[in-house]
Structure formats: C-alpha cells, structure tokens
Short mmCIF file of C-alpha atoms and ligand atoms in Angstrom, two decimals:
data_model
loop_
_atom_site.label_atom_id
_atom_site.label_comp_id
_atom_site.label_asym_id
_atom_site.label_seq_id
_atom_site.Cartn_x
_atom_site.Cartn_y
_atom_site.Cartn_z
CA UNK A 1412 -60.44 85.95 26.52
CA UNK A 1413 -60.05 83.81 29.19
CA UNK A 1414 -61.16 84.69 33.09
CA UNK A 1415 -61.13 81.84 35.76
CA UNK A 1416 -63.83 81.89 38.43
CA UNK A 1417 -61.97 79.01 40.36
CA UNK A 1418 -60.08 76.15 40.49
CA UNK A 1419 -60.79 72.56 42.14
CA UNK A 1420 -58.18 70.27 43.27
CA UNK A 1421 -58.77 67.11 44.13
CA UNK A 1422 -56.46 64.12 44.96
CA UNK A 1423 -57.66 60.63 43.79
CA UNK A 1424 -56.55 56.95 44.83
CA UNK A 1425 -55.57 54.37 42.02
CA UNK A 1426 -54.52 51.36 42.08
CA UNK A 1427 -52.18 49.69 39.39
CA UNK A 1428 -52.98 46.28 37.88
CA UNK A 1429 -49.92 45.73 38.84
CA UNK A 1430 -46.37 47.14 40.64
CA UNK A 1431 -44.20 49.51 38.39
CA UNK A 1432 -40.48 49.09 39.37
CA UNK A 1433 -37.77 51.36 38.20
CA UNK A 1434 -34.17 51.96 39.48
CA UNK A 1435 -36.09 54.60 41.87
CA UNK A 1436 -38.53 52.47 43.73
CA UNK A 1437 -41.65 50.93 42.90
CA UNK A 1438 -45.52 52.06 42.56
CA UNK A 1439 -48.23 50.23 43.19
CA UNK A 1440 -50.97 52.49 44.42
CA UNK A 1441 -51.17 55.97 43.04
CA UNK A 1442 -52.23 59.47 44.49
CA UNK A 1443 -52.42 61.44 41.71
CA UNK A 1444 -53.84 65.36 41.88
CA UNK A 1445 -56.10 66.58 39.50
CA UNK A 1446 -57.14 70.30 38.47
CA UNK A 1447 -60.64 71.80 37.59
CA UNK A 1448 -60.12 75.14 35.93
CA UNK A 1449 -63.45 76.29 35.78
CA UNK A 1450 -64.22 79.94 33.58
CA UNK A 1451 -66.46 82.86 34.39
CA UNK A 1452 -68.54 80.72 31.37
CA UNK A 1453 -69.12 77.38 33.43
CA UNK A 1454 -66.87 75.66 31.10
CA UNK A 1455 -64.41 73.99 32.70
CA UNK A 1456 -61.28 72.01 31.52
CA UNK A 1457 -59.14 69.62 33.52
CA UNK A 1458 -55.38 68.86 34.02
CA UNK A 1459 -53.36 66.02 36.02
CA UNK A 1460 -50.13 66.71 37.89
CA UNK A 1461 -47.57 63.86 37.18
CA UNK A 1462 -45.70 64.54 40.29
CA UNK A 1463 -44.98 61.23 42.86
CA UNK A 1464 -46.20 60.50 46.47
CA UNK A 1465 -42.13 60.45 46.86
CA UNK A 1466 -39.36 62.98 45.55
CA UNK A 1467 -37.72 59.78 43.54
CA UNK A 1468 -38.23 60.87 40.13
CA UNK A 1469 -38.45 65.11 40.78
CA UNK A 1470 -38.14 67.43 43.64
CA UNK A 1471 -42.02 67.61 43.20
CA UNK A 1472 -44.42 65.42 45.21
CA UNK A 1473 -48.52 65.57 45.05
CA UNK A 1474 -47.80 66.99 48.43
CA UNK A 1475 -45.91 70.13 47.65
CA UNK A 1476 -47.58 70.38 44.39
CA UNK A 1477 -50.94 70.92 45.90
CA UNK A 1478 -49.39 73.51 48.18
CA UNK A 1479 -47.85 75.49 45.21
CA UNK A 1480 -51.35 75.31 42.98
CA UNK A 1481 -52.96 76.73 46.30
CA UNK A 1482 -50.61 79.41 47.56
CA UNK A 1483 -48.85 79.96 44.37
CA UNK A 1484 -50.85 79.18 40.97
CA UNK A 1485 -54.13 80.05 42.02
CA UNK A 1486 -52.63 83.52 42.65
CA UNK A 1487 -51.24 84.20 39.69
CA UNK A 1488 -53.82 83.10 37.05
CA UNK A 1489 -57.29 84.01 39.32
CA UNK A 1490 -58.80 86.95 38.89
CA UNK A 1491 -57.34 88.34 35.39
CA UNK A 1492 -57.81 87.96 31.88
CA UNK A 1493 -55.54 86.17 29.61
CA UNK A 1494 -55.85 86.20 25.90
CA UNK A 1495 -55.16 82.65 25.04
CA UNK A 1496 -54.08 79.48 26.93
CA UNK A 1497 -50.40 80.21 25.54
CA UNK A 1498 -50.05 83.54 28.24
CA UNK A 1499 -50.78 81.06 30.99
CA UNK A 1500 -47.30 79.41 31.23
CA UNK A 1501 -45.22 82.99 31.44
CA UNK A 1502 -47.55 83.89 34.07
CA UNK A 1503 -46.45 81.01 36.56
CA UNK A 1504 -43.61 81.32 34.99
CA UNK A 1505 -43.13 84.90 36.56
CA UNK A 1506 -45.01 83.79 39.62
CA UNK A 1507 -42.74 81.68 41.35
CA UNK A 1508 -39.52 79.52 40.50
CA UNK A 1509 -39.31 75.89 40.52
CA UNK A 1510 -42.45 73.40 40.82
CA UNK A 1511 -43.06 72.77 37.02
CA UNK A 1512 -45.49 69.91 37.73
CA UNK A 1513 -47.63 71.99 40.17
CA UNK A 1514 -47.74 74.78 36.65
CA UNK A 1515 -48.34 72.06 34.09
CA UNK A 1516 -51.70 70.84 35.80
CA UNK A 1517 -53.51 74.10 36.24
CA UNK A 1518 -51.83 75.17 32.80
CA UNK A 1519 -52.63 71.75 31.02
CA UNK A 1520 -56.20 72.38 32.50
CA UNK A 1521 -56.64 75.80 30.82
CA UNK A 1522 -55.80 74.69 27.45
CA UNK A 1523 -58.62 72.04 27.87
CA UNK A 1524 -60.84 74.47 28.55
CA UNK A 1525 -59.84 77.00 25.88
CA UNK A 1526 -60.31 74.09 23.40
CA UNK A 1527 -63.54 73.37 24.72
CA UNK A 1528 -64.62 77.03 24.55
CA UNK A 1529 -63.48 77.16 21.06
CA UNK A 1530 -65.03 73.41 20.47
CA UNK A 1531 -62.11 72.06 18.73
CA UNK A 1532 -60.19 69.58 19.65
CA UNK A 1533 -56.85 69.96 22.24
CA UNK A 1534 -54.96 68.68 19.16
CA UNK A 1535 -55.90 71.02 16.96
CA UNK A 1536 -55.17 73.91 19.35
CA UNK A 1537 -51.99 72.95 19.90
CA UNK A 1538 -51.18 72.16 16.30
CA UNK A 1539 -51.37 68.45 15.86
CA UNK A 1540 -51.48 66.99 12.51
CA UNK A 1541 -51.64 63.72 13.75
CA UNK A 1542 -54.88 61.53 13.53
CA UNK A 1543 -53.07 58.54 15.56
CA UNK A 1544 -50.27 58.19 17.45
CA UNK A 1545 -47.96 55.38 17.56
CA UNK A 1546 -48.13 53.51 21.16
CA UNK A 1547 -45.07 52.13 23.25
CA UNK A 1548 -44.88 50.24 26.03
CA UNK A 1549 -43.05 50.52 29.43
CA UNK A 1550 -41.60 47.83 31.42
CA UNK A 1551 -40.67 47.84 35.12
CA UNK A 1552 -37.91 46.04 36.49
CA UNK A 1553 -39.17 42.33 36.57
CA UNK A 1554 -38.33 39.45 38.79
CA UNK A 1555 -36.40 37.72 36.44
CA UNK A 1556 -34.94 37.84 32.69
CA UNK A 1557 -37.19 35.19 31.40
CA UNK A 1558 -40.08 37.08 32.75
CA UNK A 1559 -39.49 39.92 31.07
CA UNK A 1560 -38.67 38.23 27.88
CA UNK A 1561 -42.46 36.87 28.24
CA UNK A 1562 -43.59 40.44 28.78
CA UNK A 1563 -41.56 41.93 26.25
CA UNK A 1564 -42.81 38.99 23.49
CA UNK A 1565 -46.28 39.51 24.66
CA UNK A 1566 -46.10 43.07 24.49
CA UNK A 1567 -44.72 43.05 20.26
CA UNK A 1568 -47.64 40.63 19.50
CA UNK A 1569 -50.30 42.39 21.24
CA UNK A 1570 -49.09 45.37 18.45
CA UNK A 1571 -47.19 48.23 20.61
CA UNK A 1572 -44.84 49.77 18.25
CA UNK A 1573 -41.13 50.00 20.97
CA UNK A 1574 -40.64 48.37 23.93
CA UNK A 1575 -38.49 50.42 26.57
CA UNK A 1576 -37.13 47.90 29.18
CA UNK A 1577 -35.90 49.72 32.75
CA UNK A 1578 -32.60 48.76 33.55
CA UNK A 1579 -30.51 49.40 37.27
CA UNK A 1580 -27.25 48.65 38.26
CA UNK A 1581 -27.30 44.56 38.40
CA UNK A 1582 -30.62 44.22 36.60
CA UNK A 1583 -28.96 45.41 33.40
CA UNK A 1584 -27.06 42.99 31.32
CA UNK A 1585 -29.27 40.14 31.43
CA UNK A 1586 -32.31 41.62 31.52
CA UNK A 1587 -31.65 43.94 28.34
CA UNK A 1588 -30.27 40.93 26.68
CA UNK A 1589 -33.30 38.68 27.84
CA UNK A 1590 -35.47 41.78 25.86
CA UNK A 1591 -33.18 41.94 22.88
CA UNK A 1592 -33.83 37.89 21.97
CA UNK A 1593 -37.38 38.67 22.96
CA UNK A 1594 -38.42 41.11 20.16
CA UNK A 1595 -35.63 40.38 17.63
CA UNK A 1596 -32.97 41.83 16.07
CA UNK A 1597 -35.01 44.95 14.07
CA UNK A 1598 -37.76 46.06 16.77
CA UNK A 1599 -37.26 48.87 18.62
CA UNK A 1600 -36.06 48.39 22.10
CA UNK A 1601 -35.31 50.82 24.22
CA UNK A 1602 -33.42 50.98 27.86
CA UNK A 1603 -34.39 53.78 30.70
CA UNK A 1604 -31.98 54.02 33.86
CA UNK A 1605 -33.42 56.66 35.39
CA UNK A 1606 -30.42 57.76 36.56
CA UNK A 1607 -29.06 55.41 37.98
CA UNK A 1608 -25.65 55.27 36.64
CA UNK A 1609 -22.45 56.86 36.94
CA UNK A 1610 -19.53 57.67 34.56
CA UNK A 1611 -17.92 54.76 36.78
CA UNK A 1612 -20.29 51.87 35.35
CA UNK A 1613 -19.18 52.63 31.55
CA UNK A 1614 -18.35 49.41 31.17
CA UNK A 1615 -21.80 48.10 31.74
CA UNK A 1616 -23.21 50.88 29.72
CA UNK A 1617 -20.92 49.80 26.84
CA UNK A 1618 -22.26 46.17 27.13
CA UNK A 1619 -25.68 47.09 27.13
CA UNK A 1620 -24.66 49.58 23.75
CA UNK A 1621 -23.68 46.40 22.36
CA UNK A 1622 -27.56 45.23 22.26
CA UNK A 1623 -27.85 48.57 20.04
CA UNK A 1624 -31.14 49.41 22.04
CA UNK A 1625 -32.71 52.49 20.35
CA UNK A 1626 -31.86 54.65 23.10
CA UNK A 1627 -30.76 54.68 26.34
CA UNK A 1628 -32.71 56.97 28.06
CA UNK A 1629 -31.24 59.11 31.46
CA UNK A 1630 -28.49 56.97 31.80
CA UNK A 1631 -27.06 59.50 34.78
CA UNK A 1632 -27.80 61.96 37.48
CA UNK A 1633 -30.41 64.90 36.09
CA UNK A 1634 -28.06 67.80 36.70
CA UNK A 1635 -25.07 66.01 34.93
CA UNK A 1636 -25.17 67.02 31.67
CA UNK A 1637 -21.45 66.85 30.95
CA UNK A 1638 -21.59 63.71 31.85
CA UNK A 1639 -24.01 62.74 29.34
CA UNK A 1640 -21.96 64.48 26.73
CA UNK A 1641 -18.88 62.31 27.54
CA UNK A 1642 -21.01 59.16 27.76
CA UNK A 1643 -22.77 59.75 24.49
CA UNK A 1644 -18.74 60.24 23.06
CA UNK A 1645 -18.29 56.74 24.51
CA UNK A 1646 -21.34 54.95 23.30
CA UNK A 1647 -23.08 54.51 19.83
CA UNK A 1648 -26.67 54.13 21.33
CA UNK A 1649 -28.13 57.84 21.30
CA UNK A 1650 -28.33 58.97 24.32
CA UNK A 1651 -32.43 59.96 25.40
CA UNK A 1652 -32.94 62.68 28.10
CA UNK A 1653 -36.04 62.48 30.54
CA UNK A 1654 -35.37 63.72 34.04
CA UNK A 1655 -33.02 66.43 32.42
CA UNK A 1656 -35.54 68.04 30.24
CA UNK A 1657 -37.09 70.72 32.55
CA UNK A 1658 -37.42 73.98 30.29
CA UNK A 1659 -36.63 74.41 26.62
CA UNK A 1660 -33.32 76.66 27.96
CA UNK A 1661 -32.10 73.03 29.27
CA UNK A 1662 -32.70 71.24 26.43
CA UNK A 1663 -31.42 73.94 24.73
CA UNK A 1664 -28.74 73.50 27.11
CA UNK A 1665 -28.07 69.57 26.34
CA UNK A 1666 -28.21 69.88 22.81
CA UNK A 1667 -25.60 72.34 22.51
CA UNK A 1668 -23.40 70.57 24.88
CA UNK A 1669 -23.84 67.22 22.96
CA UNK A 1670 -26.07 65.14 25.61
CA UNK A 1671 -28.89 64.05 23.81
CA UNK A 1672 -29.73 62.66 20.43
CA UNK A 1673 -33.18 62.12 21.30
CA UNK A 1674 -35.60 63.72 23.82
CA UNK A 1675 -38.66 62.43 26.15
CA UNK A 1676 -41.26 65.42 26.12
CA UNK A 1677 -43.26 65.19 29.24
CA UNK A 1678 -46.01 68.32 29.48
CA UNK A 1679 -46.12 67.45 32.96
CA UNK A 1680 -42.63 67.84 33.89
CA UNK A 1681 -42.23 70.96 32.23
CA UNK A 1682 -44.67 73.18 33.08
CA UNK A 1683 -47.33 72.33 30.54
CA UNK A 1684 -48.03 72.53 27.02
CA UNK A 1685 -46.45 75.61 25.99
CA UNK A 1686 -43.03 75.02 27.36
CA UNK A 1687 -43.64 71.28 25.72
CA UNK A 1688 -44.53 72.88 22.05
CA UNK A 1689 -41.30 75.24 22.66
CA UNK A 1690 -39.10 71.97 23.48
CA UNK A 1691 -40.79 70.62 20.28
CA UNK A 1692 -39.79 73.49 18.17
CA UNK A 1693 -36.50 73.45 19.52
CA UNK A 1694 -35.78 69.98 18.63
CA UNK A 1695 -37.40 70.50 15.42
CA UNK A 1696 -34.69 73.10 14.07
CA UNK A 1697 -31.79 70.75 15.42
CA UNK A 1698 -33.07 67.46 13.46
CA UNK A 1699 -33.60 65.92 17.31
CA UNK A 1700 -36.54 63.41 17.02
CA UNK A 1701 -39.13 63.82 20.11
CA UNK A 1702 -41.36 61.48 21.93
CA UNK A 1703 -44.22 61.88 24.45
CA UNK A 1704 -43.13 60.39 27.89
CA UNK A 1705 -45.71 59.32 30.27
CA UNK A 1706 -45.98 58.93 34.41
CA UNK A 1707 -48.71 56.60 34.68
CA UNK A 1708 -50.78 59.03 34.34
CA UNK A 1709 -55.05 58.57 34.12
CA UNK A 1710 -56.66 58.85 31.41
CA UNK A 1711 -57.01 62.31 31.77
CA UNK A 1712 -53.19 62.93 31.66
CA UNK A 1713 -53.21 60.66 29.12
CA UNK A 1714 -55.30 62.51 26.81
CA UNK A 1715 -53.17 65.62 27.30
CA UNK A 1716 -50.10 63.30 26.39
CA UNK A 1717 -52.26 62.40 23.22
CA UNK A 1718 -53.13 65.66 22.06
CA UNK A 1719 -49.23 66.67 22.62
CA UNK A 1720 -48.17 63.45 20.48
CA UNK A 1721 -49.70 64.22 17.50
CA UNK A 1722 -47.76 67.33 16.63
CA UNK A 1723 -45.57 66.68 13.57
CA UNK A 1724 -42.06 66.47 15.49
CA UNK A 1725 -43.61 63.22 17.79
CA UNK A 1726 -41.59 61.03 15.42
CA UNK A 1727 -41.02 58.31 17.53
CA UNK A 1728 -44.10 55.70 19.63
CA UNK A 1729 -44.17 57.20 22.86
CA UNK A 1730 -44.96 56.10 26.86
CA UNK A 1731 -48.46 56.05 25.79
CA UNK A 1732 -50.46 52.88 26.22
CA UNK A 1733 -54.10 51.98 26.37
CA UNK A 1734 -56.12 52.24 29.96
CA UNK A 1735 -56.35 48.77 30.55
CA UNK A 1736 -52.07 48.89 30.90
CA UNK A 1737 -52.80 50.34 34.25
CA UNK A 1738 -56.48 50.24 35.14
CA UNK A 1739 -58.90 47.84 35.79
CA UNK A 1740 -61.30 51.06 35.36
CA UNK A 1741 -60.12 54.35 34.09
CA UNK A 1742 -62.01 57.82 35.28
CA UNK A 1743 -62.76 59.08 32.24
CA UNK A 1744 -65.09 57.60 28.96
CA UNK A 1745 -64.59 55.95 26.83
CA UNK A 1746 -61.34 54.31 27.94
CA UNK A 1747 -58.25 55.00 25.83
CA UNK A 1748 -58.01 51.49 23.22
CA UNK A 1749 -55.00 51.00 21.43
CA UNK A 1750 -56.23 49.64 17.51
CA UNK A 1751 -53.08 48.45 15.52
CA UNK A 1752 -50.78 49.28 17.83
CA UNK A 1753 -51.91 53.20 17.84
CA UNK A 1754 -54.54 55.18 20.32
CA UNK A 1755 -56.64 57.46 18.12
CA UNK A 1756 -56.51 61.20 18.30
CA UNK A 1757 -60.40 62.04 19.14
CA UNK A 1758 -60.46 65.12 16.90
CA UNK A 1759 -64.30 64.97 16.53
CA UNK A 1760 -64.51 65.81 20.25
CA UNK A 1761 -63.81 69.46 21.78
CA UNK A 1762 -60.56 69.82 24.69
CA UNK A 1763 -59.02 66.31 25.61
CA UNK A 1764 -61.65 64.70 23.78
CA UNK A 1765 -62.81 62.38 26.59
CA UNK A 1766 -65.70 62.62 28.78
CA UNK A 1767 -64.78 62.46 32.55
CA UNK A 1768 -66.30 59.81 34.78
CA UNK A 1769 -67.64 61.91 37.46
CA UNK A 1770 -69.32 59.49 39.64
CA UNK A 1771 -66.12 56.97 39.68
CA UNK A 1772 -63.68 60.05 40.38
CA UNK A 1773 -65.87 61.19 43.36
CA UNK A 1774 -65.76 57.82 44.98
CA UNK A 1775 -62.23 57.86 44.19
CA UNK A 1776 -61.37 61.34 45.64
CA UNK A 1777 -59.55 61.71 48.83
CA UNK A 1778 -58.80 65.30 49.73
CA UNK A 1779 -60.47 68.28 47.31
CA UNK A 1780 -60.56 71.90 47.85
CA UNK A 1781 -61.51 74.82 45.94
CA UNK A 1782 -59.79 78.02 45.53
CA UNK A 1783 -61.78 81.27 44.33
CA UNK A 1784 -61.27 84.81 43.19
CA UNK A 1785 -62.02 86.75 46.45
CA UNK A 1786 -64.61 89.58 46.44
CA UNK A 1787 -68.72 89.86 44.96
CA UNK A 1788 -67.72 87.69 41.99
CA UNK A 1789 -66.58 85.09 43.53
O1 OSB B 172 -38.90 57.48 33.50
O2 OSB B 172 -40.32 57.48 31.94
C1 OSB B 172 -40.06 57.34 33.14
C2 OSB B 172 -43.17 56.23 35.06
C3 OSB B 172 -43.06 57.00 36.19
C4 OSB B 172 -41.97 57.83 36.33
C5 OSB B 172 -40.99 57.90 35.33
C6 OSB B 172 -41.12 57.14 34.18
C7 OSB B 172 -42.21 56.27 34.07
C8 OSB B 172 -42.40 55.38 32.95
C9 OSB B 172 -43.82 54.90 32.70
O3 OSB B 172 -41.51 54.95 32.26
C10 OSB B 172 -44.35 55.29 31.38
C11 OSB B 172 -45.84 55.11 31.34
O4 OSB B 172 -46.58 56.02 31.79
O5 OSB B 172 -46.29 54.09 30.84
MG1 MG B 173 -37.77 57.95 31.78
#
C-alpha cells in the first residue's frame, strides 16, 4: 500500500556543456523541475519533468507543469491509498486532461519509491530483463557539415552504438550527408526533424531517404498523422514518431493508420511509466521496435529512462548517454558512465539505483515548495 504524506517540488538551474540546437530553438541553460514523493514511511522516491522553459517541443512548460503538480496532481494522489505504483497513472489520468509531463514526474517519482520500499531495483519493478542498455547519441544542429562530421566520427569511436543527426529545413542535405561519410556506410544513423517539415518539402525528404538513415524521426507537425502515413508511402526510411506519441490510444492510433515503423518512448512525455510499459506492449504485439527517447534530462531522469530501457521490447540504442554528454557535474552519484558503448542497469541498488546529490541540488535549486495532505496528519 502506498499513502503519500507530501510532495516537494523544486526547480533546479543547469547548465549544458554546451548549446543543443534543434529545428525548434536552442538550449543552453536548463530549468528543469523535480518531484519528491515522500510516503507516510519517510521513504521517498524522486521524478523529473521533461517539460521546456518554452512550449517548442509540447504544450507543457516547467511553468505550467509546476502549476498542474500543485493544483492538480497533488490533489489527486494525496491523501489516499493506492495499491501499487501502476494505479497512480489512471488516477491523474481521471484527474484532469492534458499535461502528461506534469503526471509523469510525480508518477515516475512514485514508482521510485515503491521500488525502494520493496528494495528492488526500478528495473525489476517494471519488468526489465536488461542488465545494459545500448547508448546513442544526439546531435544538435551544428555550425557547419564538417563539424558535425567531426562530432559524428568522434562520437562512433568513443563507442555509442547510433548516431541521430537533427536536421531543419536548409540544414538537411548536407549535413545528413556530411554524417553519412562520417560513420560509414553500415552504422546506424539516424535523422530527427522535429517537425519541421511539411508534405511540401518531399523532395528533400526523398534526398535525405536516399542516405537510408535508420529512421527519420517526426518528420511533420505532431497532430498530422495522415501525413505521416502518406510520407512513409513515399519514402523507404521508416518513419520514427516522437512528438506524436502521447498515450498508447495514439500510438495505437499511428500504427493502425500506417505512420510509424518505429517509435521513441519517452516516460516523460506520456504520463509516466505505466502509459510507457502500455506503449511498449502495444508495439510489442505489432512487431514495432521501441527506443527510449531522452530530453536532456539529469541524471535523475536519466535513471528513470534506464530502468524503462531495459525492458525486452527496447530493441534499438536509445537518447541515453553518459552524464558527462551534458554535465560538467551531475546531481546525483555516481554519475551515469557509458562502458562499451552501454550505461549499466544498477540492479544491485533499490528505485533508480542512484544516490541523489543533495548538497549540489540545494545549491542548485531555485524555487521549491511543498504540498501536504491537509488536516492532524499532515
Ligand atoms: O526530439 O528527441 C528529441 C532533446 C530535447 C527535446 C527533444 C529531443 C531532444 C533530443 C536530446 O534529441 C536527446 C538527449 O536527451 O540526449
Ligand atoms: Mg525527437
């Protein structure tokens, strides 16, 4: 049984090692909001929201995310019992439409803590039968071709297992081309648009199918899933859907209309890691390999991506790359390490498996607040 005495929000300031530019903007300095679900116990478990200072990639921001986990979450999941982390998601679910990245972080945050409770790993809880997950690497839109082609060369020999390459309109063609002669012929090398494209540009997008990149991943506009289905007629590349995904109904959705051949699982984007196992499941049955996404995330949403990688259907390397990618210190210990191209699943270690760096996240906090069940208890 599971009964929450409170939940602490915080937002924290990190910097990048370095800009992240996609066809949506670029990142260099992150606010990212984090969630304490703490239990009538003491034993508390942590999740990270993946929404954006800006609505760019989703509707969500950290902004109205923290409003929904305050006025909206807190309600529905304080002050009752729930039998296992899985009756968390219908909850919020029935709560309140929309906001699936405000729902994923307290919801990601209670399956921590029912792992720890348990002491077994968040792997294990969720059903991983992974002991490593394959690691892939994600590229922002660089200055030039030949600097990607350096970053793309660098990237195979330090061991990551796919590089995905973001592509716009006009820093397409020569930058996915610059990639292609960069890793070779066989690797796997993969384009992301983030929908920037239209059913207009399919001559571009049949040029860059001529690189036969692994995927191209949300070539167009979220909503348009049509239009993915006629692209994907058009094109040879399967087509991979990100922004799309955000329920198992609208991946159901995509597969049956013929938009996607592969699909980007983020727990963050879709309310957590129930709704993630369900997209899982339902790829599973329709022969539709998965991967785990990632949105720069700390190592604390990173974790949570681990855990979620290492069930059996996370066929393909995901977004997931070591903490020194992004950070010239992550908050939590040790560090996520990537050994032969892999990060390890810590299995040995209860919940997410890493410790949280307490003193380094409260020098790093901006705003926090606490939310509590009302009355004597509380
Ligand atoms: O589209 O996958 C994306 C980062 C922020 C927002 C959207 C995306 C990304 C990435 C980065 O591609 C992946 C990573 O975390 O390394
Ligand atoms: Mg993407």
């Amino acid at each position: 049984m599971i009964a929450l005495e409170r939940l602490v929000l915080r937002e924290i300031a990190l910097s990048l090692k370095e800009a992240f530019r996609t066809s949506s903007g670029a990142t260099q300095h992150r606010r990212i909001l984090l969630v304490e679900a703490i239990a009538d116990d003491g034993q508390s478990g942590w999740g990270e929201c993946v929404a954006e200072e800006r609505p760019a990639y989703s509707p969500e921001t950290v902004d109205t995310a923290w409003g929904a986990v305050c006025a909206w979450a807190a309600a529905a999941v304080l002050d009752r019992e729930f039998a296992g982390p899985e009756d968390l998601f219908p909850a919020l679910d029935r709560a309140f439409r929309g906001h699936p990245m405000a729902k994923a972080s307290v919801e990601m945050a209670v399956w921590d803590l029912a792992a720890r409770q348990e002491g077994v790993s968040l792997s294990r809880l969720l059903g991983g039968t992974r002991a490593r997950v394959e690691t892939g690497i994600s590229l922002g839109i660089q200055g030039s071709p030949e600097r990607l082609a350096k970053r793309a060369r660098a990237a195979v020999e330090e061991g990551y297992r796919r590089v995905k390459v973001k592509v716009a309109p006009g820093e397409d063609l020569a930058f996915a081309l610059a990639a292609r002669e960069a890793v070779g012929e066989g690797f796997a090398l993969s384009l992301d648009a983030n929908a920037a494209y239209t059913l207009d540009d399919l001559e571009v997008l049949r040029r860059l199918d001529a690189l036969h990149p692994a995927m191209i991943e949300q070539p167009l506009d979220p909503d348009d899933l049509t239009g993915h289905a006629r692209l994907q007629e058009a094109l040879v590349t399967p087509i991979c859907l990100d922004e799309s995904i955000t329920s198992a109904a609208r991946a159901a959705d995509a597969i049956a209309l013929g938009a996607v051949r592969v699909i980007n699982i983020k727990p963050g984007r879709v309310g957590g890691h129930t709704p993630a196992r369900g997209i899982h499941d339902l790829a599973q049955r329709h022969g539709i390999p998965v991967w785990c996404g990632g949105m720069l995330e700390s190592g604390i949403g990173r974790a949570h991506n681990v855990a979620l990688a290492s069930l059996p259907g996370f066929t393909l390397p995901g977004d997931l790359s070591p903490s020194r990618r992004y950070w010239e210190r992550d908050v939590v210990h040790p560090p996520w390490v990537m050994e032969d191209g892999c990060l390890t699943v810590p299995l040995d270690r209860p919940g997410i498996g890493v410790e949280i760096d307490r003193e380094f996240l409260e020098a790093q906090t901006t705003w926090r607040a606490e939310v509590k069940v009302e009355g004597p208890a509380g």
